Amino acid sequence: MPELPSLESFRNYVNSTSLYKDLDSIDVSAPEMLEGVTEDRLASVLGGTHFTDTFRHGKYLFLKTARDGWLILHFGMTGFPRYYEVEESAPEHQRFIVNFDDGYHLAYDCQRKLGQVSVTDDRDVFIADQDLGPDALRVGWEAFKDTMTHTRGMIKTRLMDQSKVAGIGNVWSDEVLFQMKLPPRAKIGDLNGDGLRELYDTMKQVLQTAAECVIQSENLPAEYLAGHREPGSECPVCGGEIKRIEIGGRGARYCPNCQAEA
DNA sequence: AGTACCACCTGACGGC
DNA sequence: TGCCGTCAGGTGGTAC
C-alpha cells in the first residue's frame, strides 16, 4: 500500500530490522524489476557490507550501505518489505531477497511487479533523474507555493504529480480534498486567497497524521475518508453515500454532500 | 499545459 | 466451472 505514509512505515520497519547486519547474498527472482542495474552489479553493491541508514523521498525508499552505496526500492501499487527467518514466513511474491549472515532475510514483495529495484551512489542525482519534486512531508511553504501556482489543472492531479510534490497518490490526494471539503475536480485556480496555504497545511497535516497512524498501527482519525473508500459506504462525517468517479484514470472517492460545489 | 488513453503486471470479485 | 469485464494506494509514453 505504498503512498508516503506507508513508505514512512516501511522505512521504520527496515530501520528496526535490517540495519548493521552483515549481508551475505541476494536472490533475484524477478530480474525484470531491476531498473538500470544488473543482478551482478546489485550483488557487488551489496556484497560484504551492511545497511547503515535509510532515507525516503516521495515513494522511494533508499537503503544506505557502509560503502556509501544506495539500494533503492519503489513499491508500485502492491509492494512491501518483509523481514523473516524461516521459509514458511516468506511473503507470497518475493521478487528480490537480501540474505543476512545470521540466517534472516529482508524480502521485497511486489505482486504486480509495478515497482522497481535499483542502485545509485548519489541519492540526489537519482532524485533529479527521476524528475521528482520536493518530498511532500519536507517541502517548505515557499517551494510548495512556487510549484503549485500558475496552473489551471485539478488539485488532485497536481498533488499526485510526482514532479511537483513527491509522495502523494490516489488515496491521500482524495483525503486532502475531503478534509478541505473541496469537490474532487476542484482546480488550483478555484482556491481563494488563503486557499493555497490551507491546501499546504492540510496536506502536511494529513500526511503526518496518516504516517503516525500507519507506523503505530493505530486507527486513522474517525473523520478521515481513507477507511471508508468502498463506494456506497457511509461518509464518516455526514453519513451520506461515498461515490466514485474517474479522475485522471484513477478512481477518486468523495462525499457529494461534504464536498459539494461552492 | 492539461487530459485521455494505453501499456506494464497479477489477482480478486461479480455477472452470466 | 469457465469466461469476461472491472477494479486495484503507481508510472511512463503518446496523441490530441
Short mmCIF file of C-alpha atoms (C1' of nucleotides) in Angstrom, two decimals:
data_model
loop_
_atom_site.label_atom_id
_atom_site.label_comp_id
_atom_site.label_asym_id
_atom_site.label_seq_id
_atom_site.Cartn_x
_atom_site.Cartn_y
_atom_site.Cartn_z
CA MET A 1 0.00 0.00 0.00
CA PRO A 2 2.58 2.42 -0.98
CA GLU A 3 1.98 6.11 -0.74
CA LEU A 4 4.07 8.31 1.51
CA PRO A 5 2.55 7.24 4.86
CA SER A 6 3.15 3.58 4.07
CA LEU A 7 6.65 4.38 2.90
CA GLU A 8 7.33 6.02 6.26
CA SER A 9 6.18 2.82 7.87
CA PHE A 10 8.36 0.72 5.57
CA ARG A 11 11.34 2.88 6.45
CA ASN A 12 10.62 2.46 10.11
CA TYR A 13 10.32 -1.29 9.59
CA VAL A 14 13.63 -1.58 7.77
CA ASN A 15 15.32 0.59 10.40
CA SER A 16 14.17 -1.63 13.19
CA THR A 17 15.02 -4.92 11.49
CA SER A 18 17.80 -4.65 8.96
CA LEU A 19 20.48 -2.13 9.91
CA TYR A 20 24.03 -3.15 10.89
CA LYS A 21 23.57 -6.78 9.98
CA ASP A 22 26.17 -8.35 7.70
CA LEU A 23 24.89 -9.03 4.20
CA ASP A 24 25.62 -12.46 2.87
CA SER A 25 23.99 -12.75 -0.55
CA ILE A 26 21.00 -11.75 -2.64
CA ASP A 27 18.38 -13.63 -4.64
CA VAL A 28 16.63 -12.04 -7.59
CA SER A 29 13.56 -13.96 -8.67
CA ALA A 30 12.17 -11.20 -10.93
CA PRO A 31 15.16 -9.71 -12.78
CA GLU A 32 12.78 -7.63 -14.91
CA MET A 33 12.18 -5.49 -11.84
CA LEU A 34 15.80 -4.37 -11.72
CA GLU A 35 15.97 -0.89 -13.22
CA GLY A 36 19.28 0.25 -14.64
CA VAL A 37 21.24 -2.37 -12.75
CA THR A 38 22.23 -5.96 -13.44
CA GLU A 39 21.96 -8.69 -10.88
CA ASP A 40 25.76 -8.91 -10.79
CA ARG A 41 26.11 -5.22 -10.13
CA LEU A 42 23.45 -5.35 -7.44
CA ALA A 43 25.30 -8.24 -5.80
CA SER A 44 28.57 -6.34 -5.89
CA VAL A 45 26.99 -3.22 -4.39
CA LEU A 46 25.51 -5.20 -1.52
CA GLY A 47 28.10 -7.93 -1.05
CA GLY A 48 30.28 -7.84 2.05
CA THR A 49 28.73 -4.77 3.59
CA HIS A 50 25.71 -3.80 5.71
CA PHE A 51 22.98 -1.19 5.75
CA THR A 52 23.70 1.81 7.93
CA ASP A 53 20.77 4.11 7.28
CA THR A 54 17.59 4.69 5.33
CA PHE A 55 16.08 7.67 3.59
CA ARG A 56 12.74 8.29 1.97
CA HIS A 57 11.93 10.65 -0.85
CA GLY A 58 8.37 10.54 -2.09
CA LYS A 59 7.52 6.90 -2.71
CA TYR A 60 11.14 5.78 -2.96
CA LEU A 61 12.98 4.09 -0.11
CA PHE A 62 16.76 4.34 -0.02
CA LEU A 63 18.93 1.94 1.99
CA LYS A 64 22.46 3.14 2.54
CA THR A 65 25.37 0.72 2.69
CA ALA A 66 28.55 1.10 4.72
CA ARG A 67 30.37 1.69 1.43
CA ASP A 68 28.15 4.70 0.68
CA GLY A 69 26.12 3.00 -1.99
CA TRP A 70 22.33 3.08 -2.02
CA LEU A 71 19.83 0.34 -2.66
CA ILE A 72 16.59 1.89 -3.91
CA LEU A 73 13.17 0.31 -3.62
CA HIS A 74 10.00 1.54 -5.25
CA PHE A 75 6.91 -0.43 -4.32
CA GLY A 76 4.49 0.12 -7.18
CA MET A 77 0.93 -0.46 -6.08
CA THR A 78 1.37 -3.71 -4.25
CA GLY A 79 4.87 -3.78 -2.80
CA PHE A 80 6.15 -4.07 0.76
CA PRO A 81 9.25 -5.21 2.65
CA ARG A 82 9.22 -8.29 4.87
CA TYR A 83 11.84 -9.42 7.33
CA TYR A 84 11.77 -13.07 8.31
CA GLU A 85 13.85 -16.08 9.27
CA VAL A 86 12.17 -19.33 8.29
CA GLU A 87 10.97 -20.02 4.77
CA GLU A 88 7.40 -20.57 5.91
CA SER A 89 7.27 -16.89 6.87
CA ALA A 90 8.34 -15.71 3.44
CA PRO A 91 5.78 -13.49 1.68
CA GLU A 92 3.97 -14.81 -1.37
CA HIS A 93 5.50 -12.69 -4.14
CA GLN A 94 9.12 -12.14 -3.24
CA ARG A 95 10.92 -10.54 -6.17
CA PHE A 96 14.20 -9.73 -4.51
CA ILE A 97 15.73 -11.01 -1.28
CA VAL A 98 18.63 -9.80 0.82
CA ASN A 99 20.11 -12.65 2.87
CA PHE A 100 21.85 -11.73 6.09
CA ASP A 101 24.71 -13.65 7.68
CA ASP A 102 22.59 -14.67 10.64
CA GLY A 103 20.03 -16.52 8.53
CA TYR A 104 17.41 -13.78 8.40
CA HIS A 105 16.11 -12.28 5.17
CA LEU A 106 14.77 -8.96 4.02
CA ALA A 107 12.39 -9.58 1.14
CA TYR A 108 10.97 -7.16 -1.37
CA ASP A 109 7.49 -8.42 -2.20
CA CYS A 110 5.66 -6.95 -5.19
CA GLN A 111 2.72 -8.88 -6.51
CA ARG A 112 2.01 -6.83 -9.62
CA LYS A 113 5.65 -6.10 -10.43
CA LEU A 114 4.91 -2.42 -10.92
CA GLY A 115 7.73 -1.35 -8.63
CA GLN A 116 11.43 -1.17 -9.24
CA VAL A 117 14.70 -2.14 -7.59
CA SER A 118 17.70 -0.02 -8.34
CA VAL A 119 21.00 1.33 -7.02
CA THR A 120 22.83 4.64 -7.05
CA ASP A 121 25.89 6.16 -5.49
CA ASP A 122 24.32 9.60 -5.42
CA ARG A 123 20.86 9.97 -3.95
CA ASP A 124 20.32 13.49 -5.24
CA VAL A 125 21.31 12.57 -8.76
CA PHE A 126 18.84 9.72 -8.72
CA ILE A 127 16.06 12.00 -7.46
CA ALA A 128 16.84 14.51 -10.18
CA ASP A 129 16.98 11.82 -12.86
CA GLN A 130 13.54 10.59 -11.81
CA ASP A 131 12.28 14.16 -12.07
CA LEU A 132 10.93 14.08 -8.53
CA GLY A 133 9.74 17.26 -6.89
CA PRO A 134 10.38 18.04 -3.22
CA ASP A 135 9.16 15.46 -0.74
CA ALA A 136 5.60 16.18 0.38
CA LEU A 137 6.42 15.92 4.10
CA ARG A 138 9.51 18.10 3.93
CA VAL A 139 8.58 20.68 1.31
CA GLY A 140 8.50 24.24 2.63
CA TRP A 141 5.66 26.64 2.05
CA GLU A 142 7.52 28.82 -0.43
CA ALA A 143 8.59 25.90 -2.59
CA PHE A 144 5.09 24.45 -2.47
CA LYS A 145 3.59 27.77 -3.47
CA ASP A 146 6.01 28.10 -6.36
CA THR A 147 5.33 24.68 -7.75
CA MET A 148 1.55 24.92 -7.41
CA THR A 149 0.92 28.44 -8.63
CA HIS A 150 0.17 29.43 -12.21
CA THR A 151 -1.60 26.26 -13.22
CA ARG A 152 -5.17 25.55 -14.21
CA GLY A 153 -5.17 21.83 -13.55
CA MET A 154 -7.11 19.90 -10.94
CA ILE A 155 -5.78 19.87 -7.39
CA LYS A 156 -5.94 16.10 -7.21
CA THR A 157 -3.89 15.69 -10.36
CA ARG A 158 -1.34 18.24 -9.17
CA LEU A 159 -0.93 16.56 -5.79
CA MET A 160 -0.39 13.21 -7.48
CA ASP A 161 2.15 14.61 -9.95
CA GLN A 162 5.44 13.35 -8.52
CA SER A 163 7.40 16.03 -10.35
CA LYS A 164 5.52 18.73 -8.42
CA VAL A 165 5.49 17.16 -4.99
CA ALA A 166 6.66 13.63 -4.33
CA GLY A 167 4.83 11.06 -2.24
CA ILE A 168 1.09 11.53 -2.70
CA GLY A 169 -1.08 9.05 -4.60
CA ASN A 170 -4.75 8.31 -5.12
CA VAL A 171 -5.84 7.68 -1.52
CA TRP A 172 -4.18 10.62 0.17
CA SER A 173 -4.98 13.12 -2.55
CA ASP A 174 -8.61 12.13 -2.04
CA GLU A 175 -8.17 12.60 1.69
CA VAL A 176 -6.72 16.09 1.33
CA LEU A 177 -9.67 17.14 -0.83
CA PHE A 178 -12.12 15.56 1.61
CA GLN A 179 -10.59 17.36 4.58
CA MET A 180 -10.70 20.64 2.64
CA LYS A 181 -14.36 19.95 1.74
CA LEU A 182 -13.49 20.58 -1.89
CA PRO A 183 -15.17 18.75 -4.77
CA PRO A 184 -12.94 16.08 -6.34
CA ARG A 185 -12.41 18.03 -9.55
CA ALA A 186 -11.60 21.33 -7.82
CA LYS A 187 -8.87 23.25 -9.59
CA ILE A 188 -5.92 25.14 -8.19
CA GLY A 189 -7.45 28.25 -9.73
CA ASP A 190 -10.62 27.73 -7.65
CA LEU A 191 -8.72 28.36 -4.42
CA ASN A 192 -9.22 31.76 -2.86
CA GLY A 193 -6.61 33.98 -1.25
CA ASP A 194 -5.70 31.70 1.64
CA GLY A 195 -6.73 28.54 -0.16
CA LEU A 196 -3.28 27.51 -1.29
CA ARG A 197 -1.90 27.93 2.20
CA GLU A 198 -4.77 25.84 3.56
CA LEU A 199 -4.03 23.21 0.97
CA TYR A 200 -0.41 23.13 2.08
CA ASP A 201 -1.30 22.92 5.76
CA THR A 202 -3.92 20.25 5.14
CA MET A 203 -1.55 18.17 3.03
CA LYS A 204 1.09 18.28 5.77
CA GLN A 205 -1.41 17.52 8.50
CA VAL A 206 -2.99 14.61 6.64
CA LEU A 207 0.32 13.01 5.68
CA GLN A 208 1.82 13.47 9.12
CA THR A 209 -1.21 12.04 10.84
CA ALA A 210 -1.53 9.15 8.41
CA ALA A 211 2.14 8.27 8.71
CA GLU A 212 1.98 8.20 12.50
CA CYS A 213 -1.14 6.07 12.49
CA VAL A 214 0.27 3.60 9.98
CA ILE A 215 3.55 3.30 11.86
CA GLN A 216 1.82 2.79 15.21
CA SER A 217 -0.81 0.51 13.64
CA GLU A 218 -3.45 2.80 15.05
CA ASN A 219 -6.77 3.61 13.50
CA LEU A 220 -6.94 6.71 11.38
CA PRO A 221 -8.92 9.63 12.81
CA ALA A 222 -12.64 8.90 12.74
CA GLU A 223 -13.34 11.79 10.39
CA TYR A 224 -10.96 10.51 7.70
CA LEU A 225 -12.28 9.26 4.38
CA ALA A 226 -9.45 6.76 3.91
CA GLY A 227 -11.13 3.99 5.89
CA HIS A 228 -14.42 4.36 4.02
CA ARG A 229 -13.38 4.18 0.39
CA GLU A 230 -15.67 1.42 -0.74
CA PRO A 231 -18.27 3.12 -2.98
CA GLY A 232 -21.62 3.06 -1.20
CA SER A 233 -20.18 3.13 2.29
CA GLU A 234 -21.15 5.85 4.72
CA CYS A 235 -19.38 9.17 4.89
CA PRO A 236 -17.74 9.31 8.34
CA VAL A 237 -18.75 12.95 8.71
CA CYS A 238 -22.30 13.30 7.38
CA GLY A 239 -23.42 9.70 6.91
CA GLY A 240 -24.05 10.28 3.21
CA GLU A 241 -23.02 7.88 0.50
CA ILE A 242 -19.43 7.78 -0.74
CA LYS A 243 -19.21 7.95 -4.53
CA ARG A 244 -16.57 7.03 -7.07
CA ILE A 245 -15.69 8.95 -10.20
CA GLU A 246 -12.82 8.67 -12.64
CA ILE A 247 -10.19 11.41 -12.48
CA GLY A 248 -7.02 11.10 -14.46
CA GLY A 249 -7.68 7.43 -14.91
CA ARG A 250 -7.92 6.81 -11.17
CA GLY A 251 -10.93 6.03 -9.06
CA ALA A 252 -11.46 9.13 -6.94
CA ARG A 253 -13.69 8.69 -3.86
CA TYR A 254 -15.60 11.55 -2.32
CA CYS A 255 -18.69 12.56 -0.41
CA PRO A 256 -21.05 14.53 -2.71
CA ASN A 257 -22.60 16.18 0.34
CA CYS A 258 -19.49 17.26 2.26
CA GLN A 259 -17.61 18.11 -0.90
CA ALA A 260 -20.38 19.90 -2.78
CA GLU A 261 -19.57 22.58 -5.32
CA ALA A 262 -19.38 26.00 -3.68
"C1'" DA B 1 -0.28 22.81 -20.26
"C1'" DG B 2 -3.71 19.60 -19.41
"C1'" DT B 3 -6.04 15.49 -20.33
"C1'" DA B 4 -7.32 10.96 -22.40
"C1'" DC B 5 -5.95 6.60 -23.40
"C1'" DC B 6 -2.90 2.67 -23.46
"C1'" DA B 7 0.60 -0.26 -21.51
"C1'" DC B 8 3.15 -2.71 -17.94
"C1'" DC B 9 1.66 -6.91 -14.40
"C1'" DT B 10 -1.12 -10.02 -11.26
"C1'" DG B 11 -5.13 -11.25 -8.72
"C1'" DA B 12 -9.83 -10.76 -6.73
"C1'" DC B 13 -14.57 -10.31 -7.48
"C1'" DG B 14 -19.11 -10.23 -9.69
"C1'" DG B 15 -22.21 -11.45 -13.60
"C1'" DC B 16 -23.63 -14.78 -16.99
"C1'" DT C 1 -16.66 -24.50 -13.77
"C1'" DG C 2 -15.19 -21.19 -17.26
"C1'" DC C 3 -15.04 -16.72 -19.42
"C1'" DC C 4 -15.23 -11.75 -19.23
"C1'" DG C 5 -15.17 -7.19 -17.64
"C1'" DT C 6 -13.80 -4.25 -13.90
"C1'" DC C 7 -11.04 -2.72 -10.41
"C1'" DA C 8 -6.78 -2.10 -7.67
"C1'" DG C 9 -2.96 3.26 -2.54
"C1'" DG C 10 1.84 3.52 -9.50
"C1'" DT C 11 4.15 5.29 -13.51
"C1'" DG C 12 5.57 6.20 -18.38
"C1'" DG C 13 4.58 7.05 -23.34
"C1'" DT C 14 1.84 9.04 -26.91
"C1'" DA C 15 -1.57 11.65 -29.01
"C1'" DC C 16 -4.91 15.19 -29.25
#
